[in-house]
Short mmCIF file of C-alpha atoms in Angstrom, two decimals:
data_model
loop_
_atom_site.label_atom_id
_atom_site.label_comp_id
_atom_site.label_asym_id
_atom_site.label_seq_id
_atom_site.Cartn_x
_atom_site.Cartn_y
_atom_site.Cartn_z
CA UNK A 3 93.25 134.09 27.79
CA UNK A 4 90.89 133.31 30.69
CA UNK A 5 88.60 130.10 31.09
CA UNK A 6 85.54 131.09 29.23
CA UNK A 7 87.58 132.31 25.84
CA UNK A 8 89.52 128.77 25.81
CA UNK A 9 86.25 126.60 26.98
CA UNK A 10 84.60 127.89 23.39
CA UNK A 11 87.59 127.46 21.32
CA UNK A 12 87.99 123.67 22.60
CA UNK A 13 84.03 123.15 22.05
CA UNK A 14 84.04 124.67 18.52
CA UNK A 15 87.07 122.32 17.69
CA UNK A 16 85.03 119.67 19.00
CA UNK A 17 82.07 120.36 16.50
CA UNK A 18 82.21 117.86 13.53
CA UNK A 19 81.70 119.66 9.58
CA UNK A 20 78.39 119.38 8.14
CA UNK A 21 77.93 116.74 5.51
CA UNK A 22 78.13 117.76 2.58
CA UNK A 23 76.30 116.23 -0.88
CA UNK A 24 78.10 115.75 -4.40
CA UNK A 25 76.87 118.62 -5.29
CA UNK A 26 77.65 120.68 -2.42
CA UNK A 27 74.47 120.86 -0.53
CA UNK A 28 74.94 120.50 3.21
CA UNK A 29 71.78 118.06 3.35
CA UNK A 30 69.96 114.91 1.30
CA UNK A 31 66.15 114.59 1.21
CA UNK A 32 64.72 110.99 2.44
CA UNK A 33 63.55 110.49 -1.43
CA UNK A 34 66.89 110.61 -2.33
CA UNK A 35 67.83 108.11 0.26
CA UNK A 36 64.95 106.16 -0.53
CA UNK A 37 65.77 105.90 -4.35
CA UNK A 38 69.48 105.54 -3.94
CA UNK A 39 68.74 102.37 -1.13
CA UNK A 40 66.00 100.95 -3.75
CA UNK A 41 68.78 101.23 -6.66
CA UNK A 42 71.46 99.26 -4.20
CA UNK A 43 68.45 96.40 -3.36
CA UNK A 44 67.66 96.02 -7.26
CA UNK A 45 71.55 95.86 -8.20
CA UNK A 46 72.08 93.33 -5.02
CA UNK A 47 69.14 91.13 -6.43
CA UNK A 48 70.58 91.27 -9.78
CA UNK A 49 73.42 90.05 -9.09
CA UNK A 50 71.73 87.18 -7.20
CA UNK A 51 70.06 86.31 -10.34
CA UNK A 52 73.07 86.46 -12.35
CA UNK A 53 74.61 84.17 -10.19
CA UNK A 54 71.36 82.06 -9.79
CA UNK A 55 71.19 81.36 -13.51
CA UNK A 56 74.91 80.91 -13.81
CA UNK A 57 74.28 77.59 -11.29
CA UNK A 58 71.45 76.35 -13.06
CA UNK A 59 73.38 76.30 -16.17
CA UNK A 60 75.90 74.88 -14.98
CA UNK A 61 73.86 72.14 -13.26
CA UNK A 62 72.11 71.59 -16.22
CA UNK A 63 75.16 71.73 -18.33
CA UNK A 64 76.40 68.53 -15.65
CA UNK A 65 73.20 66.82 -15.80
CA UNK A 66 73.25 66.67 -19.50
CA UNK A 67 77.01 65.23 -19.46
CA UNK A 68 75.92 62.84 -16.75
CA UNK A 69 72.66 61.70 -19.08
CA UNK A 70 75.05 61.23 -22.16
CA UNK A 71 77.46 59.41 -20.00
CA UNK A 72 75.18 56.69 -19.03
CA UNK A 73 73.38 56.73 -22.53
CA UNK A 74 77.05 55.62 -23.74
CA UNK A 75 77.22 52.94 -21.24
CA UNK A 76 74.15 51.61 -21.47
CA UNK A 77 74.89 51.61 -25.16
CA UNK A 78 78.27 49.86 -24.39
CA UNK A 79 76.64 48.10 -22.38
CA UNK A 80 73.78 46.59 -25.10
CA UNK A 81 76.49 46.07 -28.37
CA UNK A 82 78.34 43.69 -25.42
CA UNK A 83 75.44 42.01 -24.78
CA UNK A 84 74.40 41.98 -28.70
CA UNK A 85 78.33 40.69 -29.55
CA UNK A 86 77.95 37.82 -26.40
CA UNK A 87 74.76 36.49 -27.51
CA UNK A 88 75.91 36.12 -31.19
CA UNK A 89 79.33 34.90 -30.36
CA UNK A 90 76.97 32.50 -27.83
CA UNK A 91 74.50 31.59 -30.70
CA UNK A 92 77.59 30.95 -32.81
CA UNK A 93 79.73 28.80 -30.30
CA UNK A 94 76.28 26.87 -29.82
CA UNK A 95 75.87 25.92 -33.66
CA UNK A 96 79.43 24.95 -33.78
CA UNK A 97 78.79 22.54 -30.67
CA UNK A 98 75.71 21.14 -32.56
CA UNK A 99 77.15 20.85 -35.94
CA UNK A 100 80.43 19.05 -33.88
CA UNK A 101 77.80 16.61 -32.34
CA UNK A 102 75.36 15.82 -35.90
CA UNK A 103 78.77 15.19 -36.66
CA UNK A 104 79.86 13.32 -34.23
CA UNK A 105 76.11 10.79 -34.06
CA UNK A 106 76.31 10.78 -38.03
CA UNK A 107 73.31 13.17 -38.74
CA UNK A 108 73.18 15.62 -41.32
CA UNK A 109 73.66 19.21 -40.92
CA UNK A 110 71.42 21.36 -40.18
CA UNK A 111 69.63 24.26 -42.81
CA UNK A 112 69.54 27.40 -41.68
CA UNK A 113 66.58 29.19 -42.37
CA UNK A 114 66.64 32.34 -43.92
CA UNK A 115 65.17 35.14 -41.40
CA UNK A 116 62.52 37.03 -41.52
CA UNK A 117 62.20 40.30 -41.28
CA UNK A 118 60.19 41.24 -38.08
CA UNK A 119 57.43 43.42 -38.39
CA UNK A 120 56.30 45.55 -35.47
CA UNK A 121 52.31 45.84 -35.84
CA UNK A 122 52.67 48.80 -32.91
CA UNK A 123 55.06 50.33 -35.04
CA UNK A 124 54.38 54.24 -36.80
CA UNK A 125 56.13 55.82 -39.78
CA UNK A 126 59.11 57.87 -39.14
CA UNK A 127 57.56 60.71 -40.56
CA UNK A 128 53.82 60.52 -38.80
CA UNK A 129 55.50 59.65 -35.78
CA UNK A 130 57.69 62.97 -35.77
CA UNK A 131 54.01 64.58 -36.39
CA UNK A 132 52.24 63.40 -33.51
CA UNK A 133 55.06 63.95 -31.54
CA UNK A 134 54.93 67.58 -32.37
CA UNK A 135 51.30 67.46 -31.56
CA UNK A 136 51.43 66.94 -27.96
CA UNK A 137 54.20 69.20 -27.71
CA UNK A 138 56.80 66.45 -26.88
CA UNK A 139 60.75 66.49 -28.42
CA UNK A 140 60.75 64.91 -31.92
CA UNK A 141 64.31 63.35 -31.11
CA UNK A 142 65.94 63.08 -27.93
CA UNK A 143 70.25 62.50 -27.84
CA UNK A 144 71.02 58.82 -28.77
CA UNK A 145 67.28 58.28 -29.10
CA UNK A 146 66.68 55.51 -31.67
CA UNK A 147 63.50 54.91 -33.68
CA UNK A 148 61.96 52.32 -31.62
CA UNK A 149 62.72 54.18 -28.36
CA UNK A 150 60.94 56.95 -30.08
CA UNK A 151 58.47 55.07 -30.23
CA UNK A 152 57.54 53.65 -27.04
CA UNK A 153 58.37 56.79 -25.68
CA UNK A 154 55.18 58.18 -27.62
CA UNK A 155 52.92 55.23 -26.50
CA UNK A 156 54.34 55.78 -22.55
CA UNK A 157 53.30 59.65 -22.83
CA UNK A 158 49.79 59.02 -24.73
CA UNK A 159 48.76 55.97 -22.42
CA UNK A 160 46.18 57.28 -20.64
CA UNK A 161 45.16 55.19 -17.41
CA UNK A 162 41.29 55.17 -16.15
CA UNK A 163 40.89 56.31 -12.51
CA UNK A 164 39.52 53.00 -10.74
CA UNK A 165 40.35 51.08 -8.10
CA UNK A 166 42.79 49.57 -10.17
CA UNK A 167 44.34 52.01 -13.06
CA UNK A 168 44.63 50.34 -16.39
CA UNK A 169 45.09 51.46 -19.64
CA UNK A 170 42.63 49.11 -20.79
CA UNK A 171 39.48 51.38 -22.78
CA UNK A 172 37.16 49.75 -20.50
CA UNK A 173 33.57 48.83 -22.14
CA UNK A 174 30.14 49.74 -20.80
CA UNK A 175 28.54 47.20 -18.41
CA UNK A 176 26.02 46.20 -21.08
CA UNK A 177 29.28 44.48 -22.86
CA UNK A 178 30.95 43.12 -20.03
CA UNK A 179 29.01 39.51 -20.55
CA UNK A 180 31.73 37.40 -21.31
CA UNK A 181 30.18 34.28 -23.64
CA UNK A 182 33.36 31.97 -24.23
CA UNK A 183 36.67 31.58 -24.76
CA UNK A 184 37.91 33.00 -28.71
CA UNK A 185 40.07 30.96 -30.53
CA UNK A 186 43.55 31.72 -29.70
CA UNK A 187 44.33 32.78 -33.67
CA UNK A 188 41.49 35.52 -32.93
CA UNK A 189 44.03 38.47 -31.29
CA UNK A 190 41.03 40.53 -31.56
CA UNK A 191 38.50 38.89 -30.07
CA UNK A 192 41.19 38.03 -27.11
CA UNK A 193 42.03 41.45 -26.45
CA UNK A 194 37.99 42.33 -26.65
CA UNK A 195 37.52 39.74 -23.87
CA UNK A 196 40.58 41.10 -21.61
CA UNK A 197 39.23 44.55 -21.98
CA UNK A 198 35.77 42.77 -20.61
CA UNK A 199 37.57 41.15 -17.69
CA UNK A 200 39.09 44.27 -16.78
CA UNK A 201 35.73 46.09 -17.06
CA UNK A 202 34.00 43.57 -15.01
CA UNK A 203 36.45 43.27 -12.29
CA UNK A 204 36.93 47.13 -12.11
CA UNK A 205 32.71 47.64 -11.83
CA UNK A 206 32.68 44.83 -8.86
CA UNK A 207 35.73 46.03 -7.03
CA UNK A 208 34.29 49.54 -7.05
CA UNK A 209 30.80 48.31 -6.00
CA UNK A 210 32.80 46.36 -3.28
CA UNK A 211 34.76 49.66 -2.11
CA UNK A 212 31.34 51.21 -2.18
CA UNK A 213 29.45 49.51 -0.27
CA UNK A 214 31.82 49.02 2.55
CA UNK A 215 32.04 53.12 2.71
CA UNK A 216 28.03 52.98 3.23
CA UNK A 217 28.40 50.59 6.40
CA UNK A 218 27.52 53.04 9.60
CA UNK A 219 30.34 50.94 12.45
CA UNK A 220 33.50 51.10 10.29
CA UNK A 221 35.45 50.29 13.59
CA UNK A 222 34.57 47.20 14.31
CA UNK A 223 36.35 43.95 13.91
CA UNK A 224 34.29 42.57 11.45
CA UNK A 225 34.28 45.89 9.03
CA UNK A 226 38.20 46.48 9.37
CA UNK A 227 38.04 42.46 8.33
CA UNK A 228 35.71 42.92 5.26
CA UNK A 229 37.89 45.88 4.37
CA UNK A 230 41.66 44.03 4.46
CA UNK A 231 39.96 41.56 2.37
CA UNK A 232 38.80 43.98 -0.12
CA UNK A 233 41.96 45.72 -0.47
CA UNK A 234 43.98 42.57 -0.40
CA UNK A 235 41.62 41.45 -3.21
CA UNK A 236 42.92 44.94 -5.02
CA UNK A 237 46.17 44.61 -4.49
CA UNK A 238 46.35 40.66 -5.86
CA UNK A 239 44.75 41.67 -9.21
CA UNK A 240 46.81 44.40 -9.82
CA UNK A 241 49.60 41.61 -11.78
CA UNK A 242 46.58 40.36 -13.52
CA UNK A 243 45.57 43.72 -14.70
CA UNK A 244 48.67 44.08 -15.91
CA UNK A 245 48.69 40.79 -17.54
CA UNK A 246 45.79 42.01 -19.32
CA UNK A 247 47.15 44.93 -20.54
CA UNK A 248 50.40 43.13 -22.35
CA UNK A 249 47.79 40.22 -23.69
CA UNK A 250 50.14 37.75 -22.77
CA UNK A 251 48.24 36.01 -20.11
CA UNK A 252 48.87 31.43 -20.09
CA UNK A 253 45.79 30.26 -21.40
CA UNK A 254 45.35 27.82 -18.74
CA UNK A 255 44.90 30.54 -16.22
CA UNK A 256 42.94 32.75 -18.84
CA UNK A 257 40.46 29.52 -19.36
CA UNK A 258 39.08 29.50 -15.41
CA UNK A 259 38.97 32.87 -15.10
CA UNK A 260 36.56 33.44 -17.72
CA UNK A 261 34.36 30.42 -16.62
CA UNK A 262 34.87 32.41 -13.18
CA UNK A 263 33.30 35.48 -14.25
CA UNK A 264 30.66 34.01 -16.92
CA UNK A 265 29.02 31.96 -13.74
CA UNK A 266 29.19 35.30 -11.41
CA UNK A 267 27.85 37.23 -13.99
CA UNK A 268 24.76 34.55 -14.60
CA UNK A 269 24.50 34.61 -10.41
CA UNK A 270 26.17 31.04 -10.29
CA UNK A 271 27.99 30.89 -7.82
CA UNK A 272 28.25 27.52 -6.87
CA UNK A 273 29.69 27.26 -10.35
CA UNK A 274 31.64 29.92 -9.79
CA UNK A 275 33.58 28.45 -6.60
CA UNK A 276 33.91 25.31 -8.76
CA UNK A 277 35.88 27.06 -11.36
CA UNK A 278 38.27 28.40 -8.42
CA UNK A 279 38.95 24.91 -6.93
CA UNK A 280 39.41 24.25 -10.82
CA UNK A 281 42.14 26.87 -11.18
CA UNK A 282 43.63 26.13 -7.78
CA UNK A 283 43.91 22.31 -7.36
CA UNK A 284 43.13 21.31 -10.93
CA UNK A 285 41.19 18.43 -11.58
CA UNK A 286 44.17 15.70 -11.64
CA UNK A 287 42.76 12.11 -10.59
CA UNK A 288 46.06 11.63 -8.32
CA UNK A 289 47.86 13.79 -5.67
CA UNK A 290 50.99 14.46 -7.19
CA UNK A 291 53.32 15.42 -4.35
CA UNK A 292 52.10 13.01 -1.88
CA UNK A 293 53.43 10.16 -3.53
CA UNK A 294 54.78 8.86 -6.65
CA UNK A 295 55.63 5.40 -6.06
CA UNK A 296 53.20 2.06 -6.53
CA UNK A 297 51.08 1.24 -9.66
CA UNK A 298 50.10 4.88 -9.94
CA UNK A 299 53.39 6.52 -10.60
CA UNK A 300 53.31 6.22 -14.21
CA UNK A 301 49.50 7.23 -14.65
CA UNK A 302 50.38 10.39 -12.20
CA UNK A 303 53.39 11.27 -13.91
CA UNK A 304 52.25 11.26 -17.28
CA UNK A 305 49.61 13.91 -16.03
CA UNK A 306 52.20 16.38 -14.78
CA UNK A 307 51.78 18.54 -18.19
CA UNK A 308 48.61 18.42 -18.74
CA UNK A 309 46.19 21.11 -19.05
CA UNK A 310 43.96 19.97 -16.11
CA UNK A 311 46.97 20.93 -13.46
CA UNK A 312 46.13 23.38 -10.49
CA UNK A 313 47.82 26.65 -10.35
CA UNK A 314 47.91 26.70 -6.73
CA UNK A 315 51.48 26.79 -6.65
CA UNK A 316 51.71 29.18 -9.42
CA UNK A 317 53.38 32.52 -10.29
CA UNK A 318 52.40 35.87 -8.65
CA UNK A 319 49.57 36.18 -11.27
CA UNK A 320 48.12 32.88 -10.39
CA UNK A 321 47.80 33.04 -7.18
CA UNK A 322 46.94 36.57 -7.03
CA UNK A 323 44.65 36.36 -9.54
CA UNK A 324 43.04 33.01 -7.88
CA UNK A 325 42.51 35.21 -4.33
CA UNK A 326 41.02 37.83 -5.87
CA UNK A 327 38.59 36.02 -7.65
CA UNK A 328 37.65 34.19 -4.92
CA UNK A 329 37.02 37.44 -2.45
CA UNK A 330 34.84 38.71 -5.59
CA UNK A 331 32.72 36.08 -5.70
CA UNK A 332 32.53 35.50 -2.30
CA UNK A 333 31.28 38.92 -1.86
CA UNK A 334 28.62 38.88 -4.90
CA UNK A 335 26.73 35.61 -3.44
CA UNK A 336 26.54 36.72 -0.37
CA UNK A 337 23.10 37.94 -0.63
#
């Protein structure tokens, strides 16, 4: 065999078969290919998605355990704190009955209780109703009837969009002149007069807030001053605001901060700074604190619990409440 007859029977050996397709062709066409890699994509993201909604389930699935869990301890946790503060009420009557007892007075009565009646409260049935009128659950796990319920006022509170968001229906500004104090028997005519205060102080902050974004030189020392104060001022009547919303503010702040606001609104302001001092210092004839020995201790004493005391050293409501309405009325009468 010479060189040329071997060189082509090496170099045919060294040829590799043609592909061949199942169904015997010897070629594919690029649709094909295209189809079969589009088939492989869809089946790869399928099987993502399978597995995607296997680990939400199964987060879920743990999140729900986890929820029931701690809505068993915290119901644990309330019947031990329901059985402590009976077996605490009860150990406390014993230790009073031992001591009548004990000083020869009689024993005491107990009165029968009455039953509590929620004036907030909504009828099982219309509450399930208006709960299925915003779309919301009708019962949620472990969910009792008064959790039901304050679960439909927390979704149906709406808040107002001022400088300081209330709940409060706040009143036009033709009914935000406050005229006096209402009898404290009158819950409606005290929850009239916190949804003026709130109106009021809502109208001056954002005329405040206003007017400071119409000054030209924002960047000087006195603007970046005015403006601290102004949001300092927002930021102290934000417990009051919330005060107002429960209706549960101490009358003896409540008292000064109407006077407050009825001289601002009538342009006294004199008045006005008065009734600050008023609710700050109080109007006591002796400083108590500085002293409380010589002939005046008794008279000073027995004014410690009076209504005239200053609420200078107050809660956070006081005292944020008393700053605030100071920076208000400082900033009506300056004009």
């Amino acid at each position: 065999m010479d060189f040329a007859a071997l060189m082509s029977k090496e170099i045919s050996k060294a040829k590799a078969p043609a592909s061949a397709t199942p169904d015997g062709k010897k070629y594919k066409k690029r649709a094909d290919e295209e189809a079969d890699r589009q088939a492989a994509y869809a089946a790869h993201q399928a099987q993502l998605e399978k597995e995607r909604v296997a680990r939400e389930t199964q987060k879920r699935k743990r999140e729900e355990e986890e929820a029931e869990a701690k809505e068993e301890r915290e119901e644990k946790r309330r019947k031990l704190a329901e059985e402590s503060k009976i077996r605490r009420e009860k150990e406390e009557k014993e230790e009073e009955a031992r001591r009548r007892k004990r000083v020869g007075l009689p024993e005491l009565v107990e009165k029968e209780k009455e039953e509590v009646v929620d004036d907030d409260d909504i009828v099982e049935a219309e509450l399930v109703g208006l709960l299925e009128e915003i779309g919301e659950p009708t019962s949620l796990p472990g969910e009792d009837h008064r959790q039901k319920v304050r679960r439909y006022r927390r979704v149906t509170t709406v808040m107002t969009t001022g400088p300081i968001p209330t709940s409060l229906k706040l009143v036009d500004e033709k009914d935000m002149k406050v005229e006096k104090m209402p009898p404290p028997e009158d819950v409606e005519a005290t929850k009239w007069l916190y949804r003026q205060l709130a109106s009021y102080f809502t109208m001056v902050l954002k005329e405040w807030e206003d007017a400071l974004l119409r000054e030209d030189k924002r960047d000087t020392f006195a603007s970046k001053a005015a403006y601290n104060a102004m949001a300092q001022s927002k930021q102290n009547m934000t417990p009051l605001f919330r005060k107002f919303e429960k209706g549960d503010l101490d009358v003896g702040i409540l008292e000064p901060v109407v006077e407050i606001v009825k001289a601002a609104q009538e342009r006294r302001y004199v008045d006005a700074n008065d009734g600050y001092l008023t609710l700050s210092i109080g109007k006591a004839a002796w400083p108590i604190g500085v002293t409380m020995v010589g002939i005046h201790e008794r008279s000073a004493r027995e004014k410690l619990h009076e209504s005239d005391k200053g609420h200078v050293m107050g809660d956070e409501v006081a005292t944020g409440g008393r700053e605030a309405a100071d920076g208000l009325d400082g900033w009506n009468g300056r004009d």
